């Protein structure tokens, strides 16, 4: 059982100021030995535009990934090779695209060392793909830019950087949930209340930032020019020299961020729809292992919701915090609808970049969040006003139903 959640988070790579973003700040280049990889990342947009990705990538010299000297350089290499690999796959006309040995071998070696699959995931595309444009200042829009892109368009840059700012803003909510969990052990209700306010305000900021997506990222540009490179791998062949392995992986997805899974687990928000819950569990395998460990540990049980249900004031602020998470998910659903579902026009069962049936998945996640507020309000009412059951048989049935679900 974790009693010092602040220490546990730091111990597992979560920065108090930057949350799950890669810290120290991501490396902007590799050592001179790996310079061809950096040059490939620089020229990738031109190779995509003229249709020569596979040809140019195939010319790159083989580099020994065992010569990588630090965790930061390993993340940089993973970022570059993930973009190269994704570009090779998603510009190929082959039903089973082949990633050449000079990319496959080092990429899979590094992916194994980092504990993630050899595919472009949220951890590389967002968490390790940013730098500050100024020497000082917070990680915020206007002060950050991506390190690698497929198109070099402002639309693509903005898409990544909006997500980076959200990850940075989430740091306050993460720290507040951790503190609130600790305060339940000392039964410090006043401090828990203050942390619930912090959660509410931080998630509100995250939602405000998400609403800015359309400022510089056009839905049609995203759908036709960016989204394809973030899509899943299906029957992709990795040349390992003398043999090939064929694998399929989910593409980059917001579900691969630990932020909402952490907030869900910490706040006691459960997702019971089988397909959605199974997908979220699978996405843990695409996170940095330390982040996944945090989520799994927290999912073993959080005392926060039960503690808050025993006091009316805490219950009120708990509900307000959960409502902001619901609002964030509602905004995310709107973005997904405008950027993917509406763009697909008449297509049904639209598949997200991570491989889910997007509309049903996001609705399920949003609605489960809203249900948590309703359930807790109802349970609190039942506890405080038990005589209502005698006067209304329908409420009595509701009581039994809700108590079974909580």
Short mmCIF file of C-alpha atoms in Angstrom, two decimals:
data_model
loop_
_atom_site.label_atom_id
_atom_site.label_comp_id
_atom_site.label_asym_id
_atom_site.label_seq_id
_atom_site.Cartn_x
_atom_site.Cartn_y
_atom_site.Cartn_z
CA UNK A 1 0.00 0.00 0.00
CA UNK A 2 1.35 3.43 -1.00
CA UNK A 3 1.21 6.00 1.82
CA UNK A 4 3.50 8.70 0.38
CA UNK A 5 2.06 9.29 -3.06
CA UNK A 6 4.17 12.40 -3.73
CA UNK A 7 7.36 10.40 -3.28
CA UNK A 8 5.94 7.47 -5.25
CA UNK A 9 5.19 9.74 -8.22
CA UNK A 10 8.64 11.34 -8.23
CA UNK A 11 10.24 7.92 -7.85
CA UNK A 12 8.36 6.83 -10.99
CA UNK A 13 9.36 9.75 -13.18
CA UNK A 14 6.55 12.24 -12.58
CA UNK A 15 7.78 15.81 -12.27
CA UNK A 16 5.89 18.10 -9.83
CA UNK A 17 5.91 20.92 -12.41
CA UNK A 18 5.68 19.02 -15.70
CA UNK A 19 3.68 15.92 -14.81
CA UNK A 20 4.15 13.00 -17.17
CA UNK A 21 6.14 15.01 -19.73
CA UNK A 22 9.67 13.78 -20.30
CA UNK A 23 12.07 15.53 -17.90
CA UNK A 24 14.81 16.69 -17.88
CA UNK A 25 13.76 18.40 -21.09
CA UNK A 26 13.92 16.17 -24.20
CA UNK A 27 17.20 15.97 -26.06
CA UNK A 28 17.09 18.04 -29.28
CA UNK A 29 19.79 15.99 -31.02
CA UNK A 30 21.79 12.78 -30.80
CA UNK A 31 25.55 12.31 -30.52
CA UNK A 32 27.57 12.70 -33.73
CA UNK A 33 27.62 8.93 -34.33
CA UNK A 34 23.83 9.01 -34.78
CA UNK A 35 23.81 12.23 -36.83
CA UNK A 36 22.30 10.45 -39.90
CA UNK A 37 19.17 9.76 -37.86
CA UNK A 38 18.84 13.42 -36.90
CA UNK A 39 19.36 14.43 -40.53
CA UNK A 40 16.67 11.97 -41.60
CA UNK A 41 14.21 13.52 -39.15
CA UNK A 42 15.05 16.95 -40.54
CA UNK A 43 14.42 15.89 -44.14
CA UNK A 44 11.42 13.64 -43.45
CA UNK A 45 8.76 16.17 -44.59
CA UNK A 46 10.50 16.54 -47.99
CA UNK A 47 10.81 12.76 -48.38
CA UNK A 48 7.10 12.37 -47.65
CA UNK A 49 6.18 15.12 -50.09
CA UNK A 50 8.16 13.63 -52.98
CA UNK A 51 7.29 10.01 -52.16
CA UNK A 52 10.83 8.85 -51.41
CA UNK A 53 10.62 7.90 -47.74
CA UNK A 54 11.35 4.19 -48.13
CA UNK A 55 14.13 4.83 -50.66
CA UNK A 56 15.89 7.48 -48.57
CA UNK A 57 15.43 5.63 -45.28
CA UNK A 58 16.90 2.53 -46.89
CA UNK A 59 20.10 4.45 -47.65
CA UNK A 60 20.76 5.35 -44.03
CA UNK A 61 23.79 3.61 -42.51
CA UNK A 62 23.21 0.94 -39.90
CA UNK A 63 23.91 2.29 -36.42
CA UNK A 64 24.58 0.28 -33.28
CA UNK A 65 21.94 1.33 -30.72
CA UNK A 66 24.13 -0.11 -27.96
CA UNK A 67 26.22 3.06 -28.24
CA UNK A 68 23.41 5.23 -26.90
CA UNK A 69 24.77 6.74 -23.71
CA UNK A 70 21.79 8.07 -21.76
CA UNK A 71 18.06 7.73 -21.16
CA UNK A 72 17.50 11.13 -22.77
CA UNK A 73 19.35 10.09 -25.91
CA UNK A 74 17.42 6.83 -25.99
CA UNK A 75 14.12 8.75 -25.93
CA UNK A 76 15.40 11.01 -28.71
CA UNK A 77 16.35 7.98 -30.80
CA UNK A 78 12.96 6.38 -30.13
CA UNK A 79 11.26 9.59 -31.26
CA UNK A 80 13.21 9.85 -34.52
CA UNK A 81 12.97 6.16 -35.43
CA UNK A 82 9.25 6.09 -34.57
CA UNK A 83 8.56 8.96 -36.98
CA UNK A 84 10.72 7.34 -39.67
CA UNK A 85 9.09 3.94 -39.19
CA UNK A 86 5.58 5.40 -39.25
CA UNK A 87 6.34 7.37 -42.41
CA UNK A 88 7.69 4.24 -44.13
CA UNK A 89 4.59 2.23 -43.20
CA UNK A 90 1.97 4.83 -44.00
CA UNK A 91 3.43 5.89 -47.36
CA UNK A 92 3.71 2.28 -48.55
CA UNK A 93 1.21 0.83 -51.00
CA UNK A 94 2.02 -2.67 -49.75
CA UNK A 95 -0.68 -4.38 -47.68
CA UNK A 96 2.14 -5.62 -45.43
CA UNK A 97 4.72 -2.82 -45.39
CA UNK A 98 8.38 -3.66 -44.76
CA UNK A 99 10.57 -1.60 -42.44
CA UNK A 100 14.22 -2.11 -43.49
CA UNK A 101 16.82 -3.65 -41.20
CA UNK A 102 18.73 -0.39 -40.63
CA UNK A 103 15.58 1.05 -39.02
CA UNK A 104 13.92 -2.09 -37.60
CA UNK A 105 16.85 -3.49 -35.63
CA UNK A 106 17.83 -0.35 -33.67
CA UNK A 107 14.20 0.72 -33.28
CA UNK A 108 13.15 -2.59 -31.74
CA UNK A 109 16.24 -2.67 -29.52
CA UNK A 110 15.48 0.81 -28.16
CA UNK A 111 11.77 0.08 -27.81
CA UNK A 112 12.58 -3.01 -25.76
CA UNK A 113 14.95 -1.03 -23.54
CA UNK A 114 12.24 1.58 -22.95
CA UNK A 115 9.53 -1.03 -22.39
CA UNK A 116 7.31 0.16 -25.24
CA UNK A 117 6.28 -1.35 -28.60
CA UNK A 118 8.00 -0.35 -31.88
CA UNK A 119 5.31 2.03 -33.09
CA UNK A 120 4.73 5.78 -32.81
CA UNK A 121 2.89 6.23 -29.51
CA UNK A 122 1.85 9.19 -27.36
CA UNK A 123 5.03 8.85 -25.30
CA UNK A 124 7.19 9.74 -28.30
CA UNK A 125 4.85 11.96 -30.34
CA UNK A 126 4.00 14.18 -27.35
CA UNK A 127 5.85 13.51 -24.10
CA UNK A 128 9.31 13.46 -25.72
CA UNK A 129 8.59 15.74 -28.67
CA UNK A 130 8.87 19.32 -27.45
CA UNK A 131 11.27 22.09 -26.60
CA UNK A 132 10.90 25.57 -25.21
CA UNK A 133 11.53 28.32 -27.74
CA UNK A 134 12.72 30.63 -24.96
CA UNK A 135 15.31 29.85 -22.33
CA UNK A 136 12.90 30.54 -19.52
CA UNK A 137 9.18 30.31 -18.97
CA UNK A 138 6.50 27.73 -18.52
CA UNK A 139 5.63 24.98 -20.96
CA UNK A 140 2.80 26.73 -22.76
CA UNK A 141 1.58 27.55 -26.25
CA UNK A 142 3.74 30.26 -27.77
CA UNK A 143 6.78 29.07 -25.84
CA UNK A 144 7.10 25.51 -27.15
CA UNK A 145 7.51 23.72 -30.47
CA UNK A 146 7.83 20.08 -31.57
CA UNK A 147 11.20 18.50 -32.33
CA UNK A 148 10.02 16.24 -35.18
CA UNK A 149 7.04 16.42 -37.53
CA UNK A 150 5.82 14.66 -40.69
CA UNK A 151 4.68 17.76 -42.55
CA UNK A 152 6.28 20.79 -40.90
CA UNK A 153 2.88 22.50 -41.13
CA UNK A 154 1.63 24.81 -38.41
CA UNK A 155 -1.40 22.54 -38.12
CA UNK A 156 0.71 19.54 -37.11
CA UNK A 157 2.93 21.57 -34.79
CA UNK A 158 -0.12 23.05 -33.07
CA UNK A 159 -1.74 19.62 -32.67
CA UNK A 160 1.23 18.29 -30.74
CA UNK A 161 1.84 21.44 -28.72
CA UNK A 162 -1.77 21.80 -27.54
CA UNK A 163 -1.40 18.29 -26.16
CA UNK A 164 1.96 19.11 -24.56
CA UNK A 165 0.44 22.11 -22.77
CA UNK A 166 -2.43 19.96 -21.51
CA UNK A 167 0.07 17.43 -20.15
CA UNK A 168 1.92 20.25 -18.41
CA UNK A 169 -1.25 21.72 -16.92
CA UNK A 170 -2.23 18.28 -15.65
CA UNK A 171 0.77 18.32 -13.30
CA UNK A 172 -1.21 20.37 -10.75
CA UNK A 173 -4.15 17.96 -10.82
CA UNK A 174 -1.86 14.95 -10.49
CA UNK A 175 -0.07 16.43 -7.49
CA UNK A 176 -3.39 17.45 -5.90
CA UNK A 177 -4.88 13.96 -6.20
CA UNK A 178 -1.70 12.54 -4.66
CA UNK A 179 -1.94 14.92 -1.71
CA UNK A 180 -5.65 14.26 -1.26
CA UNK A 181 -4.96 10.54 -1.10
CA UNK A 182 -2.36 11.11 1.61
CA UNK A 183 -4.74 13.32 3.60
CA UNK A 184 -7.33 10.55 3.71
CA UNK A 185 -4.95 8.57 5.93
CA UNK A 186 -4.77 11.46 8.44
CA UNK A 187 -8.45 12.33 7.93
CA UNK A 188 -7.58 15.92 7.12
CA UNK A 189 -10.82 16.99 5.44
CA UNK A 190 -9.92 20.66 5.09
CA UNK A 191 -6.76 19.86 3.14
CA UNK A 192 -8.60 17.34 0.98
CA UNK A 193 -11.15 20.03 0.12
CA UNK A 194 -8.37 22.39 -0.95
CA UNK A 195 -6.82 19.72 -3.19
CA UNK A 196 -10.18 19.01 -4.82
CA UNK A 197 -10.36 22.70 -5.71
CA UNK A 198 -6.90 22.44 -7.28
CA UNK A 199 -8.02 19.44 -9.34
CA UNK A 200 -11.09 21.31 -10.53
CA UNK A 201 -9.11 24.41 -11.54
CA UNK A 202 -6.33 22.44 -13.25
CA UNK A 203 -8.74 20.36 -15.33
CA UNK A 204 -10.62 23.52 -16.27
CA UNK A 205 -7.35 24.93 -17.65
CA UNK A 206 -6.79 21.71 -19.57
CA UNK A 207 -10.25 22.04 -21.14
CA UNK A 208 -9.61 25.68 -22.05
CA UNK A 209 -6.41 24.66 -23.81
CA UNK A 210 -8.14 21.80 -25.64
CA UNK A 211 -10.72 24.28 -26.95
CA UNK A 212 -7.86 26.17 -28.64
CA UNK A 213 -7.07 23.25 -30.96
CA UNK A 214 -8.92 24.80 -33.90
CA UNK A 215 -7.00 28.09 -33.69
CA UNK A 216 -4.16 26.73 -35.80
CA UNK A 217 -5.02 23.10 -36.60
CA UNK A 218 -7.58 22.80 -39.40
CA UNK A 219 -9.77 19.67 -39.15
CA UNK A 220 -9.43 18.79 -42.82
CA UNK A 221 -5.65 19.21 -42.74
CA UNK A 222 -5.45 17.00 -39.67
CA UNK A 223 -7.67 14.30 -41.14
CA UNK A 224 -5.98 14.03 -44.53
CA UNK A 225 -2.42 15.10 -43.78
CA UNK A 226 -1.58 14.23 -40.16
CA UNK A 227 -3.91 11.53 -38.89
CA UNK A 228 -2.73 8.86 -41.39
CA UNK A 229 0.78 8.90 -39.90
CA UNK A 230 -0.59 8.38 -36.38
CA UNK A 231 -2.69 5.38 -37.39
CA UNK A 232 -2.25 1.79 -36.28
CA UNK A 233 0.22 -0.69 -37.74
CA UNK A 234 -1.42 -3.72 -39.32
CA UNK A 235 0.67 -6.68 -40.49
CA UNK A 236 3.83 -4.60 -40.59
CA UNK A 237 7.01 -6.52 -41.37
CA UNK A 238 10.19 -5.71 -39.47
CA UNK A 239 13.39 -6.82 -41.25
CA UNK A 240 15.71 -8.15 -38.58
CA UNK A 241 18.42 -9.36 -40.94
CA UNK A 242 17.91 -12.86 -42.24
CA UNK A 243 14.37 -13.02 -40.93
CA UNK A 244 11.32 -10.81 -40.60
CA UNK A 245 8.63 -10.56 -37.95
CA UNK A 246 5.13 -9.39 -38.75
CA UNK A 247 3.26 -7.44 -36.08
CA UNK A 248 0.26 -5.16 -35.58
CA UNK A 249 0.14 -2.32 -33.07
CA UNK A 250 -2.27 0.41 -32.04
CA UNK A 251 -1.41 3.88 -33.29
CA UNK A 252 -0.92 6.98 -31.19
CA UNK A 253 -3.89 7.81 -28.99
CA UNK A 254 -4.77 10.17 -26.16
CA UNK A 255 -5.71 7.02 -24.24
CA UNK A 256 -1.97 6.32 -24.07
CA UNK A 257 -1.53 9.36 -21.84
CA UNK A 258 -1.47 8.47 -18.15
CA UNK A 259 -3.24 11.71 -17.18
CA UNK A 260 -6.91 10.73 -17.42
CA UNK A 261 -6.29 7.15 -16.32
CA UNK A 262 -4.54 8.53 -13.23
CA UNK A 263 -7.36 10.99 -12.51
CA UNK A 264 -9.98 8.29 -13.08
CA UNK A 265 -8.29 5.87 -10.71
CA UNK A 266 -7.55 8.51 -8.08
CA UNK A 267 -11.07 9.92 -8.12
CA UNK A 268 -12.72 6.51 -8.22
CA UNK A 269 -14.20 6.86 -11.71
CA UNK A 270 -14.80 3.40 -13.13
CA UNK A 271 -15.34 2.48 -16.77
CA UNK A 272 -17.39 -0.67 -16.94
CA UNK A 273 -18.23 -0.94 -20.65
CA UNK A 274 -16.22 -4.07 -21.58
CA UNK A 275 -14.63 -2.89 -24.84
CA UNK A 276 -13.67 0.53 -23.46
CA UNK A 277 -12.22 -0.81 -20.23
CA UNK A 278 -10.27 -3.50 -22.09
CA UNK A 279 -8.88 -0.90 -24.50
CA UNK A 280 -7.79 1.40 -21.66
CA UNK A 281 -6.07 -1.53 -19.95
CA UNK A 282 -4.25 -2.38 -23.16
CA UNK A 283 -3.11 1.21 -23.59
CA UNK A 284 -1.08 0.87 -20.39
CA UNK A 285 1.34 -1.23 -22.45
CA UNK A 286 2.05 1.78 -24.68
CA UNK A 287 2.94 4.10 -21.80
CA UNK A 288 6.38 4.46 -20.26
CA UNK A 289 6.41 1.51 -17.84
CA UNK A 290 6.82 3.74 -14.79
CA UNK A 291 3.65 5.65 -15.70
CA UNK A 292 1.74 2.42 -16.23
CA UNK A 293 2.94 1.18 -12.83
CA UNK A 294 1.47 4.28 -11.17
CA UNK A 295 -1.91 3.78 -12.83
CA UNK A 296 -2.02 0.06 -12.03
CA UNK A 297 -1.11 0.71 -8.40
CA UNK A 298 -3.81 3.36 -8.06
CA UNK A 299 -6.41 1.15 -9.72
CA UNK A 300 -5.96 -1.34 -6.89
CA UNK A 301 -8.13 1.00 -4.86
CA UNK A 302 -8.50 4.67 -3.99
CA UNK A 303 -10.09 5.73 -0.68
CA UNK A 304 -10.87 9.24 -1.91
CA UNK A 305 -14.42 8.82 -3.22
CA UNK A 306 -15.60 6.90 -0.13
CA UNK A 307 -14.02 9.42 2.20
CA UNK A 308 -15.67 12.34 0.37
CA UNK A 309 -19.10 10.67 0.36
CA UNK A 310 -19.19 10.86 4.16
CA UNK A 311 -19.14 14.68 4.38
CA UNK A 312 -21.49 17.01 2.52
CA UNK A 313 -18.96 19.76 1.84
CA UNK A 314 -16.36 17.34 0.58
CA UNK A 315 -19.02 15.61 -1.48
CA UNK A 316 -19.90 18.92 -3.14
CA UNK A 317 -16.32 19.73 -4.14
CA UNK A 318 -15.63 16.14 -5.15
CA UNK A 319 -18.62 16.30 -7.51
CA UNK A 320 -17.39 19.60 -8.92
CA UNK A 321 -13.96 18.09 -9.62
CA UNK A 322 -15.46 15.05 -11.34
CA UNK A 323 -17.74 17.31 -13.39
CA UNK A 324 -14.69 19.13 -14.78
CA UNK A 325 -13.24 15.79 -15.89
CA UNK A 326 -16.56 15.05 -17.59
CA UNK A 327 -16.42 18.48 -19.26
CA UNK A 328 -12.91 17.75 -20.54
CA UNK A 329 -14.10 14.48 -22.02
CA UNK A 330 -17.08 16.23 -23.60
CA UNK A 331 -14.74 18.71 -25.27
CA UNK A 332 -12.48 15.87 -26.39
CA UNK A 333 -15.49 14.15 -27.95
CA UNK A 334 -16.38 17.36 -29.81
CA UNK A 335 -12.84 17.65 -31.14
CA UNK A 336 -12.81 14.01 -32.22
CA UNK A 337 -16.17 14.44 -33.94
CA UNK A 338 -15.09 17.53 -35.85
CA UNK A 339 -11.59 16.32 -36.72
CA UNK A 340 -12.31 12.68 -37.54
CA UNK A 341 -15.95 11.62 -37.54
CA UNK A 342 -17.32 14.59 -39.49
CA UNK A 343 -14.39 14.42 -41.91
CA UNK A 344 -15.16 10.79 -42.64
CA UNK A 345 -18.66 11.92 -43.69
CA UNK A 346 -20.86 8.91 -44.33
CA UNK A 347 -18.46 6.27 -43.00
CA UNK A 348 -19.79 4.29 -40.04
CA UNK A 349 -17.84 2.89 -37.12
CA UNK A 350 -15.03 5.39 -37.71
CA UNK A 351 -11.73 4.07 -36.39
CA UNK A 352 -9.51 6.37 -34.32
CA UNK A 353 -5.72 6.50 -34.69
CA UNK A 354 -5.44 4.08 -31.78
CA UNK A 355 -7.67 1.54 -33.48
CA UNK A 356 -10.93 2.07 -31.55
CA UNK A 357 -14.42 2.74 -32.85
CA UNK A 358 -13.96 6.32 -31.86
CA UNK A 359 -17.45 7.68 -31.26
CA UNK A 360 -18.70 4.83 -29.08
CA UNK A 361 -15.44 4.70 -27.11
CA UNK A 362 -15.35 8.42 -26.27
CA UNK A 363 -19.05 8.50 -25.42
CA UNK A 364 -18.57 5.57 -23.08
CA UNK A 365 -15.64 7.23 -21.28
CA UNK A 366 -17.49 10.54 -20.97
CA UNK A 367 -20.76 9.00 -19.78
CA UNK A 368 -19.03 6.84 -17.16
CA UNK A 369 -17.51 10.01 -15.72
CA UNK A 370 -20.90 11.71 -15.51
CA UNK A 371 -22.46 8.61 -13.91
CA UNK A 372 -19.96 8.83 -11.07
CA UNK A 373 -21.30 12.23 -10.05
CA UNK A 374 -24.91 11.05 -10.26
CA UNK A 375 -24.22 7.90 -8.28
CA UNK A 376 -22.42 9.69 -5.48
CA UNK A 377 -25.04 12.42 -5.19
CA UNK A 378 -27.74 9.75 -4.98
CA UNK A 379 -25.83 7.68 -2.44
CA UNK A 380 -25.22 10.74 -0.26
CA UNK A 381 -28.91 11.64 -0.40
CA UNK A 382 -29.89 8.13 0.59
CA UNK A 383 -27.50 8.14 3.52
CA UNK A 384 -28.71 11.53 4.81
CA UNK A 385 -32.43 11.01 4.19
CA UNK A 386 -33.27 7.32 4.71
CA UNK A 387 -36.95 8.12 5.43
CA UNK A 388 -37.42 8.93 1.77
CA UNK A 389 -37.43 5.18 1.07
CA UNK A 390 -40.54 4.64 3.17
CA UNK A 391 -42.44 7.32 1.27
CA UNK A 392 -41.42 6.34 -2.23
CA UNK A 393 -41.03 2.69 -3.28
CA UNK A 394 -39.35 3.74 -6.54
CA UNK A 395 -36.55 5.46 -4.61
CA UNK A 396 -36.16 2.33 -2.52
CA UNK A 397 -35.53 0.35 -5.70
CA UNK A 398 -33.04 3.01 -6.78
CA UNK A 399 -31.25 2.68 -3.45
CA UNK A 400 -30.69 -1.01 -3.89
CA UNK A 401 -29.56 -0.53 -7.47
CA UNK A 402 -27.08 2.22 -6.66
CA UNK A 403 -25.66 0.47 -3.64
CA UNK A 404 -24.94 -2.55 -5.81
CA UNK A 405 -23.04 -0.41 -8.35
CA UNK A 406 -20.87 1.64 -5.98
#
